PDB file of C-alpha atoms in Angstrom:
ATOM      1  CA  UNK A  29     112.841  80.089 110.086  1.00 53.00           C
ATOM      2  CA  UNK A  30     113.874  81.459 107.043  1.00 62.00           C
ATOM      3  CA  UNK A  31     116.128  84.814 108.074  1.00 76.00           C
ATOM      4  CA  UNK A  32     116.720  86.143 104.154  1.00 93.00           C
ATOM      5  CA  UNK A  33     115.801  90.182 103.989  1.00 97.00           C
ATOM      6  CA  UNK A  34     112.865  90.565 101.458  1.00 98.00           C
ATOM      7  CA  UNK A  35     114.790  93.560  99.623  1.00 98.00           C
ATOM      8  CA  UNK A  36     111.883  95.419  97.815  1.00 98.00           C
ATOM      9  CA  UNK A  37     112.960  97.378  94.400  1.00 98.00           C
ATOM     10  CA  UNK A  38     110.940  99.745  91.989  1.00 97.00           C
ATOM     11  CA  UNK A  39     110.359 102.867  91.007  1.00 94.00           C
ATOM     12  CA  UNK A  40     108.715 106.088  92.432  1.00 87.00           C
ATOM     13  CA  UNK A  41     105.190 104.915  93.293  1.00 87.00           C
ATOM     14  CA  UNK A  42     105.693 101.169  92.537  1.00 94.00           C
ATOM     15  CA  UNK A  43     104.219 100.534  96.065  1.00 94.00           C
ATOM     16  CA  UNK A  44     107.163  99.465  98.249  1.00 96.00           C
ATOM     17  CA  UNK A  45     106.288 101.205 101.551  1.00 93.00           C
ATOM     18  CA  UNK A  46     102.483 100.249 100.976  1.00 94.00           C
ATOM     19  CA  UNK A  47     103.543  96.030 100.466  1.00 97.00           C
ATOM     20  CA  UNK A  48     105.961  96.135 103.157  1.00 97.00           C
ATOM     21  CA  UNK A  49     103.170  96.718 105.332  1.00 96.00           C
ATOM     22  CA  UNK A  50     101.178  94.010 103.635  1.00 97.00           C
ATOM     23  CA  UNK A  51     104.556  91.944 104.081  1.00 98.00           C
ATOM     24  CA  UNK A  52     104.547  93.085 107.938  1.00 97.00           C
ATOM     25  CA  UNK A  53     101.196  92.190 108.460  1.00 96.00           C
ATOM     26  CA  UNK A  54     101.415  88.565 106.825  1.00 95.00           C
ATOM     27  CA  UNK A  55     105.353  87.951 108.574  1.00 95.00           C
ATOM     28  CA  UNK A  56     105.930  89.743 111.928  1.00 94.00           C
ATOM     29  CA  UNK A  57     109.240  90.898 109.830  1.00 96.00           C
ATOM     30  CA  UNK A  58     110.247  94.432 110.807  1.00 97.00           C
ATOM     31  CA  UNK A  59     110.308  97.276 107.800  1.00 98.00           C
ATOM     32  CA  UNK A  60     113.093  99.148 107.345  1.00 98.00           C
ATOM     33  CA  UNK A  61     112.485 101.714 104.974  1.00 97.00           C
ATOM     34  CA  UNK A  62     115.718 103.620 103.647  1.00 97.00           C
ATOM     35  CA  UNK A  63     113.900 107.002 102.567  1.00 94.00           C
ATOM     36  CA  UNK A  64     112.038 107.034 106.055  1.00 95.00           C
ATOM     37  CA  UNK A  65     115.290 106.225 107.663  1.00 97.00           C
ATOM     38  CA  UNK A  66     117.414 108.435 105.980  1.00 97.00           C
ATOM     39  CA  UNK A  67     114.736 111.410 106.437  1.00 96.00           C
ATOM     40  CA  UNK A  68     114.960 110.632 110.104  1.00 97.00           C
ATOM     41  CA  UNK A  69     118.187 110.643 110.587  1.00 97.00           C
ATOM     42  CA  UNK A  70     119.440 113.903 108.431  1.00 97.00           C
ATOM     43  CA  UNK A  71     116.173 115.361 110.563  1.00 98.00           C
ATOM     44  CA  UNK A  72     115.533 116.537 106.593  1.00 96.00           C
ATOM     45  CA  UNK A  73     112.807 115.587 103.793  1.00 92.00           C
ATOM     46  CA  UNK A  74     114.253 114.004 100.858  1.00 90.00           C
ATOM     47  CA  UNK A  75     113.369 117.342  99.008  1.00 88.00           C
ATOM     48  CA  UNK A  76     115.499 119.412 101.492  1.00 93.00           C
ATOM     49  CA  UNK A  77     118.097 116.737 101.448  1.00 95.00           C
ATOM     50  CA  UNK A  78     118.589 117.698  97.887  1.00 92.00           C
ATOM     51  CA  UNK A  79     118.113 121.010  97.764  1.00 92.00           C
ATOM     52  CA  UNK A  80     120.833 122.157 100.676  1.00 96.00           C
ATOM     53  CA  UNK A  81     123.266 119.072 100.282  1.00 97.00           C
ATOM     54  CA  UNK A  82     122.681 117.806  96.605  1.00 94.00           C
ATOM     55  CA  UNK A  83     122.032 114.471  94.920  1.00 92.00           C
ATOM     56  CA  UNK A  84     125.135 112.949  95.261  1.00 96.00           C
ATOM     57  CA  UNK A  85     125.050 113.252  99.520  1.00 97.00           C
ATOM     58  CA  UNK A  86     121.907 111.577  99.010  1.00 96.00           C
ATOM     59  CA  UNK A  87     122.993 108.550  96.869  1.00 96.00           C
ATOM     60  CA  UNK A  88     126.018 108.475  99.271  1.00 97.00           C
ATOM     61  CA  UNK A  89     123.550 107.722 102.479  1.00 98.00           C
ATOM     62  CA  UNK A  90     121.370 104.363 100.300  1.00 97.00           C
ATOM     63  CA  UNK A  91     124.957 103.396 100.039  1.00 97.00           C
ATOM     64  CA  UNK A  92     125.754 103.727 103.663  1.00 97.00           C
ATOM     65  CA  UNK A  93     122.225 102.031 104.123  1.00 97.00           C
ATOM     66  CA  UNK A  94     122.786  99.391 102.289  1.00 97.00           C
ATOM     67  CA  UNK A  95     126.327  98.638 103.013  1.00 96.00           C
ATOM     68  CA  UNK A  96     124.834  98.245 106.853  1.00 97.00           C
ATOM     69  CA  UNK A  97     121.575  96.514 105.952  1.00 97.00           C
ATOM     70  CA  UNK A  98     124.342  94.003 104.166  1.00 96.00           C
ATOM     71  CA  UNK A  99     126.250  93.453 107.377  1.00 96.00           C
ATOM     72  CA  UNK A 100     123.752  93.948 109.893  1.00 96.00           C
ATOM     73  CA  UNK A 101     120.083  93.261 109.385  1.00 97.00           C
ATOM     74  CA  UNK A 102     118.285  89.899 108.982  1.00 96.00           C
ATOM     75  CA  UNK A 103     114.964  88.923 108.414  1.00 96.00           C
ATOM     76  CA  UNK A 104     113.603  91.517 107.822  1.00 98.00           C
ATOM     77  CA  UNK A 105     111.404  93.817 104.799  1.00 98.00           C
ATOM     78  CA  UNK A 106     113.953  96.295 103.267  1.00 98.00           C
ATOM     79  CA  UNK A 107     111.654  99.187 101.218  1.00 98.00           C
ATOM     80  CA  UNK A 108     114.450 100.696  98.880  1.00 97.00           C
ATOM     81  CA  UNK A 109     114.408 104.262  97.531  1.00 93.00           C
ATOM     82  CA  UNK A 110     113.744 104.103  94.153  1.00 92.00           C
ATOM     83  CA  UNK A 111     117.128 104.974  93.298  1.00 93.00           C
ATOM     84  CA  UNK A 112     119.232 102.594  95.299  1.00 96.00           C
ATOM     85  CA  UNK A 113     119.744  99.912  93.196  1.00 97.00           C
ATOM     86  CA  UNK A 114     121.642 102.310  90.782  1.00 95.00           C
ATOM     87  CA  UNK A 115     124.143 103.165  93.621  1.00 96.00           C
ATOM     88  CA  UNK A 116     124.823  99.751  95.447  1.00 96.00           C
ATOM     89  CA  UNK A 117     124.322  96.529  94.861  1.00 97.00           C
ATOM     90  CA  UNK A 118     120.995  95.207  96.436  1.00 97.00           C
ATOM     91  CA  UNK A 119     121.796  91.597  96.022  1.00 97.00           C
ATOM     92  CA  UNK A 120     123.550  92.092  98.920  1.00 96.00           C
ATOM     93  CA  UNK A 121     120.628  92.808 100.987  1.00 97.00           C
ATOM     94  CA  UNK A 122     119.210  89.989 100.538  1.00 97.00           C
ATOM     95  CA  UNK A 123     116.238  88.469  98.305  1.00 97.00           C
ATOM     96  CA  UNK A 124     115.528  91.199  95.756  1.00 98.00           C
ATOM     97  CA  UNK A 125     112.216  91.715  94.238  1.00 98.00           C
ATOM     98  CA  UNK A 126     111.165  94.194  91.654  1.00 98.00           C
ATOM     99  CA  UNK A 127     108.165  95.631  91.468  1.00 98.00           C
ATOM    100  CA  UNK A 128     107.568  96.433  88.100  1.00 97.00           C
ATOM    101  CA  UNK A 129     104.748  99.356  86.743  1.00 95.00           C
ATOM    102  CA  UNK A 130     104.308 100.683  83.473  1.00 95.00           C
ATOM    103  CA  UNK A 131     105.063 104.768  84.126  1.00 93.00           C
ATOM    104  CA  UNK A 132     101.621 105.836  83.157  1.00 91.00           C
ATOM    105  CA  UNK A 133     100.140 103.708  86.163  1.00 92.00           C
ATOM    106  CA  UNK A 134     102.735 105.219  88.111  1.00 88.00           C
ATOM    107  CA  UNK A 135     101.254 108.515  87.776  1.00 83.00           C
ATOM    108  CA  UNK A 136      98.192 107.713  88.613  1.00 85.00           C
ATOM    109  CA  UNK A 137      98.840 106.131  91.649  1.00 83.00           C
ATOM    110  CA  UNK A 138     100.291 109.667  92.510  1.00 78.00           C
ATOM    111  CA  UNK A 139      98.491 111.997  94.036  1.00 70.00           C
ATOM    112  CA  UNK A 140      99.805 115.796  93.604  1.00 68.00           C
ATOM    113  CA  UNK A 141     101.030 115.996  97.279  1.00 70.00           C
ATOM    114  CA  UNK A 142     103.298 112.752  96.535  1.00 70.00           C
ATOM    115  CA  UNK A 143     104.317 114.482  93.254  1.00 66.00           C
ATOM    116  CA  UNK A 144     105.691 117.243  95.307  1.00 66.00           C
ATOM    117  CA  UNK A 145     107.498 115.102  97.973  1.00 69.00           C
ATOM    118  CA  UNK A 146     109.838 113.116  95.340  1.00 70.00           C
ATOM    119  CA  UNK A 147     112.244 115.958  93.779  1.00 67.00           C
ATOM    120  CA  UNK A 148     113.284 113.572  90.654  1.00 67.00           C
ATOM    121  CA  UNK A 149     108.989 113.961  89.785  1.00 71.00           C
ATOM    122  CA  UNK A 150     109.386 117.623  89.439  1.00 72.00           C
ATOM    123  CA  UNK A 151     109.190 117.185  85.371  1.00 79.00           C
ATOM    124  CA  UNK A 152     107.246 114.607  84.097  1.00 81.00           C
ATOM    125  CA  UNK A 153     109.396 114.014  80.900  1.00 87.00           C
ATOM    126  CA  UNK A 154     112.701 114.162  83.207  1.00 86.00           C
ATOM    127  CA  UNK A 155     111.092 111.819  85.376  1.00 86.00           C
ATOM    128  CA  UNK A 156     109.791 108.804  82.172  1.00 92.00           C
ATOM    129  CA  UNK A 157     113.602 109.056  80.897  1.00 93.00           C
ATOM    130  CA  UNK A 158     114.648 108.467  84.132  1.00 91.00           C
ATOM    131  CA  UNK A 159     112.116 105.649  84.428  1.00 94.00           C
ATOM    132  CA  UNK A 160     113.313 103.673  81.240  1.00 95.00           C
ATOM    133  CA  UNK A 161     116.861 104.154  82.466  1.00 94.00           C
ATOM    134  CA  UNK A 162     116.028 102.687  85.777  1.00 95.00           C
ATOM    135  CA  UNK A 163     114.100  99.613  84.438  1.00 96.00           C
ATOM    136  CA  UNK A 164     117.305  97.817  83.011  1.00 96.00           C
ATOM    137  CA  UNK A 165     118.754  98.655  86.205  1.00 97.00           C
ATOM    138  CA  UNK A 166     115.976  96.974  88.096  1.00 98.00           C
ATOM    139  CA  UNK A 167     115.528  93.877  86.371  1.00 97.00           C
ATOM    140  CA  UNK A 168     118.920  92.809  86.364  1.00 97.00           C
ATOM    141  CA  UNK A 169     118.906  93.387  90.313  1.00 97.00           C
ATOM    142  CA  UNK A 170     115.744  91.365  91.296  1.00 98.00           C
ATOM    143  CA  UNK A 171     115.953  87.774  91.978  1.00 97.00           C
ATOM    144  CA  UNK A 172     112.843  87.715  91.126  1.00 98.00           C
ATOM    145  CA  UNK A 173     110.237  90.571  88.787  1.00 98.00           C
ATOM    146  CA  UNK A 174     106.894  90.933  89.917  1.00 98.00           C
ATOM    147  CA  UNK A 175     103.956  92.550  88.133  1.00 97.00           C
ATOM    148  CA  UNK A 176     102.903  95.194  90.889  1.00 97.00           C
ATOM    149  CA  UNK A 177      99.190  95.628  89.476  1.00 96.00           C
ATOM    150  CA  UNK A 178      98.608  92.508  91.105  1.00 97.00           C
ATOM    151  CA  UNK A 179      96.767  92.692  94.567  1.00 96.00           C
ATOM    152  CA  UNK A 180      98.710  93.236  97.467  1.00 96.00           C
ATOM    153  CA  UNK A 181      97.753  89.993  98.839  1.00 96.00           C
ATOM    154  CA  UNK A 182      98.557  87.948  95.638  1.00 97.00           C
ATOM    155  CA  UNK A 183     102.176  90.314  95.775  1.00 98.00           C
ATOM    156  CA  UNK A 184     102.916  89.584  99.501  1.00 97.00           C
ATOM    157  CA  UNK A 185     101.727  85.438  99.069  1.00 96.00           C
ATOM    158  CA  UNK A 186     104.243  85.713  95.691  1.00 97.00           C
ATOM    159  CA  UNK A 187     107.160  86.702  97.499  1.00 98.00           C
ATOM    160  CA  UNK A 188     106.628  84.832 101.108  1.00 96.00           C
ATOM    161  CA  UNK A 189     106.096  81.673  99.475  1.00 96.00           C
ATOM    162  CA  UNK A 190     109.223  81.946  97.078  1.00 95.00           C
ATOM    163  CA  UNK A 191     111.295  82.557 100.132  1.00 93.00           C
TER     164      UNK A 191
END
């Protein structure tokens, strides 16, 4: 038995949470995702996380995540916030794979009510140069890219099978 993390990577919408249920399904591997966790722990929505305690408290807690994921956690599906692999280094976590999206498919995979729930999608134009800073950031943190228009099926077979 293989006991690598699968370390999932991408940007806001890139459909972490939705393949690491695909992953789940296929592997019997547990999910941890860091956003849910966090949320769940500071008993606070991402939003309110960085509206009363800032950005930087934020980035501080995926480092604390991943620093303990590093240490701790095996064989299992790690869903990143979009922002962690600018903060630590997710290497450590274990196989990394990014799942790339061009930023207009982004958008349309979300809906208003998503738009509202990630604070770093409040402007559109903030949010693209944030993108294209982030995509350096993301390739040279994956093991291995992946091109996330692909069916969940094809992505989850992908990254099982290269494990």
């Amino acid at each position: 038995m293989n006991l690598t993390n699968i370390v999932l990577i991408g940007f806001m919408g890139s459909g972490k949470s939705t393949l690491s249920k695909t992953l789940y399904q296929q592997s019997k591997r547990l999910i941890l995702d860091s956003d849910n966790i966090i949320q769940n722990n500071e008993n606070l929505s991402i939003n309110e996380i960085f509206a009363t305690k800032g950005e930087q408290y934020f980035r501080n807690l995926e480092k604390e995540f991943c620093q303990f994921c590093s240490l701790n956690i095996q064989n299992c599906i790690i869903a990143t916030g979009g922002g962690m692999p600018s903060v630590c280094d997710v290497k450590t976590m274990g196989k990394v794979f990014y799942l790339e999206l061009e930023f207009e498919e982004l958008l349309k995979r979300l809906n208003p009510q998503e738009l509202a729930k990630r604070p770093l999608f409040s402007d559109t134009n903030k949010a693209y140069k944030l993108y294209l800073e982030r995509k350096d950031i993301y390739t040279k943190s994956a093991h291995i890219t992946l091109d996330a228009t692909k069916s969940l099926a094809n992505l989850s077979k992908t990254i099982l099978s290269s494990l």
